[in-house]
Amino acid sequence: MFPGALPHPGRMRQHVARHVTMAEDRRGRSADVTAESLLVSWNDTPARQAIVAFVHAVASEGSPGFAEPAERVAVFDNDGTLWPEKPIPIQLDFTLFRMAELAVRNPSLKDRQPYKAAAERDYRWLGEAMIKHYHGDDADLRLLEGAVESAFAGMDVEAFGSEVLAWFESASHPTLRRPYLSCGFMPMVELLRYLEANGFVTYIASGGDRDFMRPFARRLYGIPPERVIGSALGLDLDSGGDDTALMYKSKIEFFDDGPEKPVRIWSRIGRRPLVAGGNSNGDIPMLRFARKGQRSALRLLVLHDDADREFAYTASSEKALDRARTHGWTTISIKNDWATVFTDRRLPPVPDPEVTGLR
Amino acid sequence: MFPGALPHPGRMRQHVARHVTMAEDRRGRSADVTAESLLVSWNDTPARQAIVAFVHAVASEGSPGFAEPAERVAVFDNDGTLWPEKPIPIQLDFTLFRMAELAVRNPSLKDRQPYKAAAERDYRWLGEAMIKHYHGDDADLRLLEGAVESAFAGMDVEAFGSEVLAWFESASHPTLRRPYLSCGFMPMVELLRYLEANGFVTYIASGGDRDFMRPFARRLYGIPPERVIGSALGLDLDSGGDDTALMYKSKIEFFDDGPEKPVRIWSRIGRRPLVAGGNSNGDIPMLRFARKGQRSALRLLVLHDDADREFAYTASSEKALDRARTHGWTTISIKNDWATVFTDRRLPPVPDPEVTGLR
């Protein structure tokens, strides 16, 4: 829908393939593919230098940091790491869209929260639910959680994927005024390609819902469904008819955040990552898991400090930022390290006080 | 340890790569890589012909059966499909080895079942536990299950992998008199390579323990850890020290058999398979899951009918064999369809009445 919005994985791969072939021709085996051609949205700062130095060592046989190709696994959180998570997580926006749809089909829901808020696009109710939560009143938050868990109950996995894709065709960010499909952080997409060009296999490891991310992860990030790790609803096999189908339960199987992230990474990959990127306290166990004994690892933490181009906040990231300082993790400042955050493609301004008030 | 025992994945890949390159040179894009060079342990029977016809259609653009590379997913059960499962599952043999080890370290276990049987290599106790189970007395089976679940409690995932690998260096099949590392079914390993050469991504989807299979799956089958789907013990993150570690709980997270197989395949891959191979009733849901609507699928069922070269039994496979007949699945007769079952490498005969009595 938005061609050219992000480096196209296919085109990028061709470019990279050509590059690797040249490197192989020259040296008989591929070493570090130069960062110059791939990390073009990055400023030449210590963060970028740390990334390039690490990858160069990993890819250079004989270097103390060399790692066999099988060990080159990179995992990245999604919300706040590969795309924005403010003012509300994009997945929540989708779920509200679904709740509004349910309220249209079942008018008895229209006067109940959170369906009412969803149908009226009243994001203030959501904001107030969060404020009440911080003041110890979880009643509204529980209403929301219950509705989120049951929003797709009984839907089969393939129908859900089609709904997600259809929604992304037109959904856009409420304050950045760009299609969600062009909300991927350009420098991070470049980093994925740069790692892959140097023999890494890249994965998403996010607290977001696995099956929500899968349909767009290939398009935004060039990452196929089998490399998307995330939270999951339970699944039931319906084999009553001629065809079998997998249906969502209205119950979460696991929430892939905090100490659960290493569990899910191991379950899926069977190896520790060598590169891990995140942005919040929930990513600490994943970043710690990348290191074992004397083996060095690249731990990346995205710092949201750019109110002009994205958002500026440190809430829910304080401990991670502390740990980055004390344990040699590489903090990526959006403001200082990224020359470009998104592509230039924006939607025309749409004044919407209810929405922009949240920023 | 046993070089040459099975087609070496690396060598095989080179061979295949050369083949694909030739096909590309000739036709501008790779189509079906000929079966002649890869399925050499197969007799030219209807089973082999069905496989080759299906793969040829999938790989031939313009053919009604053509499938995009992203759709070319193949899943295979392990026990009884890629290697033998008689007289006892190989994983159980490993677990008994571990129990014997525990009994040595903790002599109070020596007089308790199943540790006593494990320490004395008294496989009759196991056989009798199963016979009692069939007669409605599950007491001994429960002792065994409890010991299996707790055999690795508190061990970290990487230490477990090393134990598995070390055991495989010397463990051998009790009646076939060959190292376990040369117990892979040669024709099935060839089939994996043949599918991969035609653009398929191959996975194991087994009721066996995921982390038990991972260390040997690459060596026996050329399948890396991230493509091994199986049952799993729960995991806990231990992040107390400087390093983090993942420790097994003494509790199973899920048993990947029957209707759970499609759930685990979807969770891992995010797609339905196009090729599914199994051998028992527990594989029925996986084989059914391969088909959706009008899309054709290749469903393979290994029939153990060769008492001379492997084993002959249909117990626990009756429903699957029925379904194969009524729903057009391809049954693979070990006796008739395979020219070679294993390689020629066997160990010298070791008479052991306790063991061979089980056959």
XYZ file of C-alpha atoms in Angstrom:
718
model
C 0.000 0.000 0.000
C 2.867 2.376 0.743
C 5.636 1.296 -1.583
C 8.945 2.837 -0.820
C 7.896 3.729 2.718
C 10.592 1.515 4.181
C 13.583 -0.195 2.593
C 11.922 -3.046 0.767
C 13.237 -6.351 2.142
C 13.378 -7.884 -1.327
C 15.289 -5.018 -2.879
C 17.473 -4.733 0.193
C 18.307 -8.418 0.013
C 19.363 -8.118 -3.611
C 21.594 -5.241 -2.689
C 23.047 -7.190 0.216
C 23.466 -10.324 -1.862
C 25.486 -8.383 -4.399
C 27.572 -6.946 -1.627
C 28.240 -10.312 -0.009
C 29.165 -11.812 -3.345
C 31.709 -9.067 -3.893
C 33.169 -9.652 -0.443
C 33.369 -13.376 -1.155
C 35.053 -12.767 -4.472
C 37.658 -10.633 -2.830
C 38.428 -12.733 0.209
C 37.124 -16.187 -0.500
C 34.632 -15.997 2.357
C 32.253 -13.313 3.551
C 33.460 -11.217 6.457
C 31.813 -8.045 7.728
C 29.612 -6.448 5.105
C 30.381 -2.761 5.375
C 27.952 -0.723 7.374
C 28.256 2.282 5.064
C 25.809 0.965 2.530
C 23.260 -0.298 5.034
C 23.188 1.858 8.182
C 22.447 5.036 6.273
C 19.865 6.494 8.666
C 22.333 6.428 11.560
C 24.573 9.288 12.660
C 28.218 8.391 13.120
C 28.060 8.258 16.916
C 29.447 5.896 19.580
C 26.258 3.791 19.408
C 26.660 3.097 15.711
C 30.387 2.548 16.181
C 29.747 0.004 18.937
C 27.339 -1.894 16.692
C 29.703 -1.922 13.730
C 32.708 -2.931 15.850
C 30.773 -5.811 17.415
C 29.432 -7.122 14.114
C 32.817 -6.774 12.474
C 34.415 -8.882 15.228
C 31.688 -11.525 15.050
C 32.057 -11.864 11.288
C 35.876 -11.857 11.177
C 37.389 -15.293 11.487
C 40.363 -15.219 13.824
C 39.053 -12.215 15.766
C 38.542 -12.855 19.510
C 34.871 -11.935 19.051
C 34.325 -14.289 16.094
C 31.163 -16.390 16.329
C 30.193 -19.349 14.185
C 27.240 -18.563 11.883
C 25.015 -20.924 13.916
C 25.569 -18.696 16.962
C 24.585 -15.495 15.188
C 21.117 -14.999 16.573
C 19.651 -11.530 17.108
C 16.396 -10.811 18.959
C 14.481 -7.547 19.129
C 11.558 -6.360 21.143
C 8.903 -4.702 18.966
C 6.853 -2.003 20.774
C 9.162 0.930 21.465
C 12.104 -0.858 19.840
C 11.152 -1.427 16.206
C 8.159 0.931 16.139
C 6.475 3.443 18.513
C 4.415 2.387 21.509
C 2.932 5.817 22.335
C 0.353 7.188 22.896
C -1.149 3.691 23.034
C 0.314 0.391 21.811
C -0.666 -0.106 18.179
C -2.109 -3.495 19.018
C -4.478 -1.860 21.492
C -5.651 0.450 18.718
C -6.429 -2.634 16.623
C -8.237 -4.306 19.510
C -10.345 -1.177 20.054
C -11.217 -1.277 16.361
C -12.319 -4.876 16.848
C -14.373 -3.979 19.929
C -16.120 -1.222 17.996
C -16.889 -3.812 15.312
C -18.326 -6.147 17.966
C -20.466 -3.306 19.342
C -21.892 -2.709 15.869
C -22.770 -6.383 15.512
C -24.117 -6.673 19.028
C -25.778 -3.380 20.034
C -26.184 -4.536 23.652
C -22.444 -3.935 24.010
C -22.698 -0.312 22.897
C -23.410 1.082 26.329
C -20.842 -1.082 28.131
C -17.210 -0.194 28.628
C -14.788 -0.583 27.034
C -16.972 -1.179 23.947
C -18.602 2.231 24.338
C -15.230 3.971 24.421
C -14.043 1.914 21.477
C -17.163 2.614 19.399
C -16.978 6.347 20.152
C -13.178 6.425 19.755
C -13.119 7.957 23.241
C -9.487 7.423 24.123
C -9.944 9.492 27.289
C -11.719 6.572 28.936
C -8.609 4.506 28.319
C -6.325 7.180 29.669
C -8.485 7.501 32.767
C -8.518 3.731 33.237
C -4.703 3.849 33.316
C -4.690 6.823 35.720
C -7.150 5.007 38.019
C -4.866 1.968 37.810
C -1.900 4.022 39.007
C -4.088 5.240 41.885
C -4.954 1.701 42.885
C -8.364 1.385 41.221
C -8.196 -1.475 38.728
C -11.896 -1.848 37.989
C -11.785 -0.207 34.543
C -8.504 -1.855 33.634
C -10.023 -5.246 34.398
C -12.985 -4.472 32.165
C -10.510 -3.669 29.414
C -8.396 -6.776 29.970
C -11.427 -9.041 29.923
C -12.613 -7.487 26.665
C -9.140 -7.773 25.132
C -8.856 -11.461 26.018
C -12.270 -12.286 24.596
C -12.187 -9.999 21.543
C -11.099 -12.829 19.255
C -12.394 -15.873 21.115
C -13.592 -18.530 18.718
C -11.970 -16.902 15.688
C -9.626 -19.130 13.722
C -5.985 -18.170 13.294
C -6.162 -17.601 9.561
C -9.270 -15.391 9.738
C -7.538 -13.356 12.445
C -4.481 -12.870 10.238
C -6.701 -11.603 7.415
C -8.428 -9.131 9.785
C -5.072 -7.797 10.922
C -3.844 -7.341 7.366
C -7.061 -5.655 6.261
C -6.889 -3.226 9.196
C -3.298 -2.287 8.409
C -4.276 -1.326 4.887
C -5.886 1.852 6.223
C -4.979 2.332 9.899
C -2.737 5.226 10.801
C -0.956 6.565 13.851
C -3.118 9.023 15.827
C -0.453 11.643 16.471
C 2.480 10.946 14.132
C 0.061 11.216 11.224
C 1.549 8.432 9.207
C 0.180 5.023 8.193
C 1.086 2.352 10.718
C 2.697 0.515 7.820
C 5.284 3.285 7.656
C 5.823 3.515 11.421
C 8.766 1.126 11.542
C 11.959 2.791 12.780
C 14.051 3.074 9.638
C 17.431 2.742 11.445
C 16.277 -0.454 13.154
C 15.079 -1.963 9.884
C 18.489 -1.135 8.442
C 20.094 -2.774 11.467
C 18.103 -5.975 10.830
C 19.356 -6.081 7.245
C 22.910 -5.273 8.332
C 22.908 -8.125 10.849
C 21.431 -10.536 8.293
C 24.039 -9.506 5.754
C 26.625 -10.559 8.334
C 25.175 -14.003 8.876
C 22.751 -13.274 11.718
C 19.269 -14.712 11.866
C 16.936 -12.044 13.218
C 13.873 -12.594 15.410
C 11.237 -10.437 17.025
C 10.771 -11.268 20.733
C 7.995 -9.036 21.969
C 5.363 -8.757 24.671
C 2.948 -8.061 21.804
C 0.691 -10.783 20.504
C 2.565 -13.196 18.247
C -0.248 -13.675 15.735
C -0.984 -9.938 15.589
C 2.629 -9.209 14.647
C 3.072 -11.972 12.118
C 1.006 -10.523 9.250
C 2.809 -7.172 9.208
C 6.280 -8.230 10.412
C 7.332 -9.386 6.973
C 6.106 -6.207 5.342
C 7.522 -3.749 7.865
C 10.624 -5.571 8.951
C 11.219 -8.347 6.438
C 10.795 -10.927 9.213
C 8.747 -14.058 8.362
C 6.120 -15.598 10.711
C 8.395 -18.348 12.045
C 10.745 -15.697 13.405
C 8.100 -13.790 15.363
C 8.064 -14.638 19.079
C 5.401 -13.010 21.222
C 2.575 -13.426 23.687
C -0.063 -15.946 22.742
C -3.662 -16.797 23.367
C -4.357 -20.470 23.917
C -5.426 -22.434 20.834
C -7.923 -25.237 20.381
C -8.002 -27.589 17.426
C -11.432 -27.824 15.842
C -11.378 -31.025 13.834
C -15.087 -31.626 13.652
C -15.587 -30.817 9.990
C -13.837 -31.926 6.864
C -11.143 -29.320 7.459
C -9.343 -28.704 10.720
C -9.005 -25.195 12.153
C -7.198 -23.614 15.086
C -9.442 -21.378 17.199
C -8.401 -18.843 19.816
C -9.460 -19.418 23.379
C -10.407 -16.372 25.436
C -7.444 -17.102 27.673
C -3.846 -16.062 27.348
C -1.320 -18.935 27.189
C 1.669 -16.813 28.208
C 2.649 -13.177 28.335
C 6.046 -12.854 26.695
C 7.608 -10.180 28.879
C 10.236 -9.957 31.599
C 11.600 -13.369 32.694
C 9.291 -15.080 30.193
C 11.240 -13.652 27.237
C 14.304 -15.897 27.653
C 11.963 -18.874 28.130
C 10.177 -18.153 24.852
C 13.413 -17.416 23.007
C 14.878 -20.741 24.096
C 11.662 -22.594 23.321
C 11.648 -21.219 19.796
C 15.314 -21.012 18.872
C 17.151 -23.389 21.200
C 20.063 -20.981 21.516
C 20.948 -17.815 23.370
C 20.982 -14.676 21.270
C 24.249 -12.889 20.604
C 22.507 -9.563 19.940
C 19.451 -8.400 21.886
C 17.626 -5.094 21.541
C 14.867 -3.623 23.684
C 13.693 -0.423 25.287
C 12.035 -1.127 28.629
C 12.393 -2.854 31.980
C 10.570 -5.874 30.594
C 13.489 -6.408 28.216
C 16.136 -6.687 30.950
C 16.012 -10.512 31.267
C 16.253 -10.889 27.481
C 19.268 -8.599 27.269
C 20.927 -10.343 30.217
C 20.245 -13.740 28.608
C 22.388 -12.744 25.600
C 25.509 -12.944 27.720
C 26.981 -16.187 29.012
C 30.303 -16.453 30.795
C 33.055 -14.773 28.851
C 31.184 -14.676 25.553
C 30.571 -11.056 24.636
C 27.164 -9.924 23.452
C 25.673 -6.778 21.997
C 22.874 -5.419 24.184
C 20.978 -2.472 22.697
C 18.527 -0.196 24.473
C 16.470 2.356 22.540
C 16.061 5.624 24.497
C 12.989 7.666 23.595
C 14.315 11.197 23.913
C 13.000 12.856 20.790
C 9.719 14.664 21.410
C 9.932 16.366 18.029
C 10.261 13.330 15.803
C 8.803 10.586 18.019
C 8.195 10.699 21.794
C 10.208 11.524 24.901
C 9.694 9.337 27.962
C 11.606 7.078 30.311
C 8.674 5.659 32.326
C 8.951 1.840 32.539
C 12.537 2.033 31.290
C 14.352 3.421 34.341
C 15.853 0.144 35.536
C 16.921 -0.819 32.033
C 18.636 2.541 31.526
C 20.417 2.138 34.878
C 21.594 -1.296 33.924
C 22.786 -0.055 30.537
C 25.029 2.419 32.345
C 26.417 -0.090 34.837
C 26.777 -3.115 32.521
C 28.099 -1.720 29.274
C 24.916 -1.982 27.254
C 24.680 0.294 24.246
C 22.011 2.962 24.604
C 20.589 4.242 21.327
C 19.383 7.827 21.583
C 16.710 8.484 18.978
C 17.546 12.176 19.108
C 21.308 11.861 18.693
C 21.933 8.540 16.979
C 19.318 8.542 14.265
C 19.540 10.906 11.303
C 16.163 9.690 10.139
C 13.499 8.081 12.340
C 10.817 7.276 9.794
C 10.601 7.847 6.088
C 9.233 11.168 4.888
C 5.884 9.774 4.040
C 3.286 11.372 6.284
C -0.461 11.730 6.055
C -2.013 15.206 5.796
C -2.618 16.758 9.226
C -5.914 15.717 10.776
C -6.716 17.837 13.821
C -8.360 15.566 16.356
C -8.246 16.995 19.871
C -9.409 13.801 21.549
C -6.522 11.929 20.027
C -3.795 14.526 20.055
C -4.674 15.380 23.647
C -3.113 12.085 24.632
C 0.331 12.947 23.404
C 31.726 -40.304 15.876
C 30.328 -42.345 12.993
C 31.294 -40.424 9.902
C 29.643 -41.608 6.762
C 26.883 -43.344 8.659
C 24.266 -41.080 7.142
C 24.386 -38.707 4.190
C 26.276 -35.774 5.647
C 24.033 -32.690 5.559
C 26.948 -30.446 4.564
C 28.072 -32.647 1.696
C 24.485 -33.219 0.688
C 23.811 -29.495 0.618
C 26.782 -28.906 -1.637
C 25.517 -31.571 -3.942
C 22.054 -30.076 -3.926
C 23.367 -26.554 -4.380
C 25.245 -27.667 -7.470
C 22.115 -29.324 -8.736
C 19.939 -26.279 -8.164
C 22.466 -24.047 -9.845
C 22.414 -26.292 -12.901
C 18.630 -26.183 -12.983
C 18.715 -22.411 -12.719
C 21.243 -22.169 -15.502
C 19.069 -24.262 -17.750
C 15.703 -22.734 -17.046
C 16.337 -19.390 -15.435
C 14.668 -20.466 -12.195
C 14.877 -23.601 -10.103
C 12.044 -26.072 -10.607
C 11.891 -29.629 -9.283
C 15.327 -30.962 -8.454
C 15.313 -34.481 -9.835
C 14.656 -37.209 -7.344
C 17.079 -39.601 -9.013
C 20.124 -38.159 -7.333
C 18.573 -37.785 -3.887
C 16.001 -40.523 -3.215
C 18.475 -43.324 -3.822
C 17.413 -45.589 -0.936
C 13.852 -45.759 -2.221
C 12.449 -48.432 -4.483
C 10.551 -47.169 -7.511
C 7.098 -47.827 -6.077
C 3.807 -45.894 -6.009
C 4.824 -44.258 -2.692
C 7.987 -42.773 -4.160
C 6.121 -41.826 -7.322
C 3.462 -40.005 -5.300
C 6.135 -38.033 -3.441
C 7.982 -37.083 -6.603
C 4.802 -36.118 -8.460
C 3.667 -33.914 -5.578
C 7.007 -32.156 -5.174
C 7.324 -31.693 -8.902
C 3.919 -29.992 -9.048
C 4.700 -27.761 -6.041
C 7.981 -26.619 -7.579
C 6.684 -26.079 -11.129
C 5.356 -22.603 -11.719
C 2.129 -22.734 -13.691
C 1.261 -26.203 -12.448
C -2.089 -26.444 -10.609
C -0.204 -27.740 -7.574
C 2.388 -24.941 -7.570
C 3.033 -23.382 -4.153
C 4.959 -20.215 -3.364
C 8.256 -20.923 -1.573
C 6.848 -19.350 1.638
C 4.158 -22.049 1.676
C 6.602 -24.938 1.350
C 6.654 -26.176 4.899
C 7.187 -29.859 5.721
C 6.767 -31.385 9.190
C 7.786 -34.845 10.342
C 7.162 -36.816 13.477
C 10.361 -38.347 14.847
C 9.822 -41.617 16.802
C 8.750 -44.280 14.313
C 8.939 -41.816 11.413
C 12.551 -40.659 11.195
C 14.025 -43.335 13.466
C 12.805 -46.489 15.292
C 10.652 -46.366 18.412
C 10.915 -50.052 19.355
C 11.531 -51.875 21.654
C 11.450 -48.712 23.773
C 11.576 -45.072 22.692
C 15.201 -43.975 22.484
C 14.471 -41.060 24.779
C 13.288 -43.478 27.447
C 16.591 -45.316 27.141
C 18.371 -42.023 27.791
C 16.128 -41.247 30.752
C 16.821 -44.676 32.240
C 20.523 -43.949 31.853
C 19.973 -40.713 33.752
C 17.989 -42.497 36.480
C 20.793 -45.024 36.893
C 23.177 -42.082 37.248
C 20.925 -40.548 39.908
C 20.809 -43.871 41.767
C 24.612 -43.977 41.831
C 24.759 -40.458 43.257
C 21.943 -41.046 45.706
C 22.076 -44.677 46.914
C 18.723 -44.337 48.709
C 17.118 -44.475 45.255
C 18.750 -47.802 44.407
C 16.023 -49.939 45.913
C 13.146 -47.851 44.581
C 11.510 -48.309 41.209
C 12.062 -47.260 38.513
C 15.622 -46.378 39.628
C 16.299 -49.980 40.597
C 15.272 -51.238 37.153
C 17.276 -48.463 35.498
C 20.400 -49.153 37.563
C 20.170 -52.892 36.896
C 19.175 -52.378 33.234
C 16.184 -54.559 34.032
C 13.981 -53.729 31.080
C 11.536 -56.441 32.122
C 10.227 -54.207 34.884
C 9.380 -51.636 32.220
C 7.711 -54.196 30.013
C 5.685 -55.433 32.958
C 4.705 -51.866 33.890
C 3.270 -51.493 30.391
C 1.484 -54.853 30.564
C -0.014 -53.893 33.937
C -1.086 -50.602 32.385
C -2.942 -52.422 29.630
C -4.650 -54.482 32.335
C -5.782 -51.368 34.174
C -3.064 -51.194 36.846
C -1.230 -47.895 36.441
C 0.735 -47.896 39.702
C 4.108 -48.764 38.145
C 3.541 -46.521 35.135
C 2.908 -43.589 37.484
C 6.145 -44.312 39.320
C 7.893 -44.192 35.967
C 6.180 -40.993 34.829
C 7.011 -39.207 38.059
C 10.650 -40.214 37.786
C 10.777 -39.132 34.131
C 9.346 -35.695 34.918
C 11.773 -35.090 37.759
C 14.877 -36.675 36.192
C 16.184 -33.321 35.005
C 14.535 -30.918 37.454
C 16.816 -28.014 38.283
C 19.248 -28.782 35.446
C 19.889 -25.892 33.079
C 19.095 -26.224 29.400
C 22.677 -26.051 28.204
C 23.960 -28.657 30.679
C 21.120 -30.927 29.581
C 22.107 -30.539 25.933
C 25.683 -31.518 26.776
C 24.484 -34.606 28.662
C 22.399 -35.665 25.687
C 25.293 -35.232 23.279
C 27.719 -37.093 25.533
C 25.285 -40.000 25.868
C 24.845 -40.266 22.113
C 28.569 -40.624 21.639
C 28.386 -44.180 22.936
C 24.744 -45.264 23.215
C 23.497 -47.927 20.864
C 20.234 -49.602 19.968
C 19.558 -52.666 22.124
C 18.343 -54.977 19.350
C 19.346 -53.449 16.018
C 22.952 -53.446 17.225
C 23.858 -50.107 15.732
C 24.819 -46.806 17.353
C 21.788 -44.597 17.894
C 23.587 -42.008 15.808
C 23.198 -44.294 12.816
C 19.576 -45.216 13.519
C 18.052 -42.521 11.318
C 15.989 -43.941 8.468
C 18.167 -43.278 5.439
C 15.238 -42.852 2.992
C 13.624 -40.254 5.272
C 16.861 -38.294 5.597
C 17.054 -38.339 1.801
C 13.459 -37.136 1.665
C 14.308 -34.178 3.941
C 17.145 -33.182 1.600
C 14.955 -33.693 -1.471
C 12.243 -31.439 -0.045
C 14.781 -28.777 0.950
C 16.318 -28.901 -2.513
C 12.872 -28.037 -3.819
C 12.401 -25.015 -1.593
C 10.771 -26.641 1.429
C 11.708 -25.761 4.973
C 11.689 -28.946 7.031
C 10.707 -29.291 10.688
C 10.480 -32.070 13.219
C 7.127 -32.078 15.052
C 7.317 -34.874 17.566
C 5.840 -36.056 20.830
C 9.438 -36.490 21.959
C 11.075 -33.895 24.162
C 12.136 -30.847 22.170
C 15.403 -30.273 24.021
C 16.310 -33.963 23.893
C 15.968 -33.978 20.109
C 17.768 -30.714 19.417
C 21.352 -31.840 20.070
C 21.207 -34.818 17.714
C 18.692 -33.561 15.136
C 21.311 -31.603 13.245
C 23.705 -34.526 13.195
C 21.219 -37.221 12.256
C 18.825 -35.246 10.103
C 20.523 -31.950 9.281
C 17.760 -30.065 11.135
C 18.853 -27.152 13.368
C 17.432 -26.495 16.877
C 14.977 -23.793 15.790
C 13.255 -26.307 13.529
C 12.683 -28.923 16.227
C 9.156 -28.857 17.674
C 8.387 -31.242 20.520
C 7.078 -31.728 24.023
C 8.564 -29.454 26.649
C 9.172 -29.258 30.327
C 8.402 -25.901 31.905
C 11.358 -23.540 32.252
C 12.297 -21.079 34.975
C 14.726 -18.218 34.539
C 17.403 -18.154 37.208
C 18.790 -14.635 37.120
C 20.230 -14.533 40.611
C 23.907 -14.657 39.698
C 25.975 -12.709 37.242
C 24.809 -14.980 34.447
C 21.233 -15.978 33.767
C 20.282 -19.608 33.208
C 17.143 -21.484 32.201
C 16.323 -24.383 34.518
C 13.886 -27.226 33.924
C 10.908 -27.546 36.209
C 9.788 -31.033 37.146
C 6.552 -30.363 35.318
C 5.690 -30.797 31.688
C 4.494 -27.642 29.877
C 2.781 -29.477 27.036
C 2.813 -32.892 25.439
C 3.130 -32.404 21.710
C 0.937 -35.226 20.456
C -2.504 -35.629 18.884
C -4.478 -32.352 18.707
C -1.575 -30.507 20.340
C 0.628 -31.023 17.272
C -1.179 -28.501 15.037
C -1.195 -26.034 17.962
C 2.576 -26.328 18.366
C 3.201 -26.221 14.605
C 1.200 -23.010 14.296
C 2.844 -21.493 17.381
C 6.284 -22.128 15.943
C 5.809 -21.630 12.213
C 2.671 -19.539 11.784
C 1.658 -21.529 8.731
C 0.070 -24.858 7.894
C 2.441 -27.468 6.531
C 2.112 -28.608 2.936
C 3.822 -31.938 3.638
C 3.311 -33.882 6.868
C 4.758 -37.275 7.757
C 3.999 -39.518 10.708
C 3.396 -43.116 11.688
C 0.831 -43.338 14.466
C -2.622 -42.300 15.612
C -1.107 -39.326 17.430
C -0.069 -37.923 14.062
C -3.589 -37.851 12.601
C -4.371 -34.225 13.590
C -1.022 -33.047 12.175
C -1.613 -34.816 8.878
C -5.174 -33.492 8.684
C -3.928 -29.970 9.460
C -1.807 -30.029 6.285
C -4.909 -29.833 4.152
C -7.110 -26.765 3.889
C -10.005 -26.415 1.482
C -8.969 -27.253 -2.041
C -5.235 -26.940 -1.437
C -3.657 -30.342 -1.915
C -1.161 -31.672 0.605
C 1.167 -34.637 0.851
C 0.366 -36.764 3.878
C 2.834 -39.593 4.533
C 2.411 -42.501 6.918
C 5.301 -44.869 7.653
C 4.131 -48.480 8.017
C 6.351 -50.702 10.136
C 6.080 -54.015 8.302
C 9.666 -55.175 8.142
C 10.535 -57.492 11.023
C 13.811 -58.445 9.353
C 15.313 -55.005 8.927
C 13.424 -52.983 11.561
C 10.176 -53.952 13.346
C 6.701 -55.104 12.356
C 3.760 -53.674 14.285
C 0.591 -51.705 13.782
C -0.405 -51.144 17.431
C -1.249 -47.451 18.025
C -1.374 -46.868 14.263
C -4.625 -48.597 13.328
C -6.739 -45.447 12.999
C -4.040 -43.646 11.049
C -3.734 -46.576 8.623
C -7.509 -46.618 8.184
C -7.550 -42.919 7.484
C -4.684 -43.275 5.007
C -6.818 -45.743 3.037
C -9.970 -43.636 3.076
C -8.411 -40.169 2.601
C -5.702 -40.659 0.007
C -2.710 -40.449 2.319
C 0.466 -42.085 1.073
C 1.477 -45.112 3.119
C 5.187 -45.874 3.080
C 5.904 -49.568 3.545
C 9.356 -50.044 5.009
C 9.457 -53.523 3.529
C 8.426 -52.622 -0.001
C 9.310 -48.978 -0.496
C 12.759 -48.782 1.024
C 15.736 -50.456 -0.650
C 17.877 -49.490 2.341
C 16.583 -48.764 5.841
C 19.804 -47.843 7.639
C 23.364 -47.701 6.484
C 25.427 -50.891 6.681
C 27.233 -49.815 9.757
C 26.332 -52.171 12.580
C 27.983 -52.984 15.870
C 29.265 -56.515 16.506
C 26.555 -58.778 17.931
C 26.229 -58.489 21.701
C 24.074 -61.303 23.078
C 21.989 -59.869 25.902
C 18.951 -61.973 26.646
C 17.348 -59.370 28.882
C 17.424 -56.860 26.102
C 16.837 -58.993 23.044
C 13.980 -60.716 24.838
C 12.013 -57.506 24.424
C 12.052 -57.542 20.664
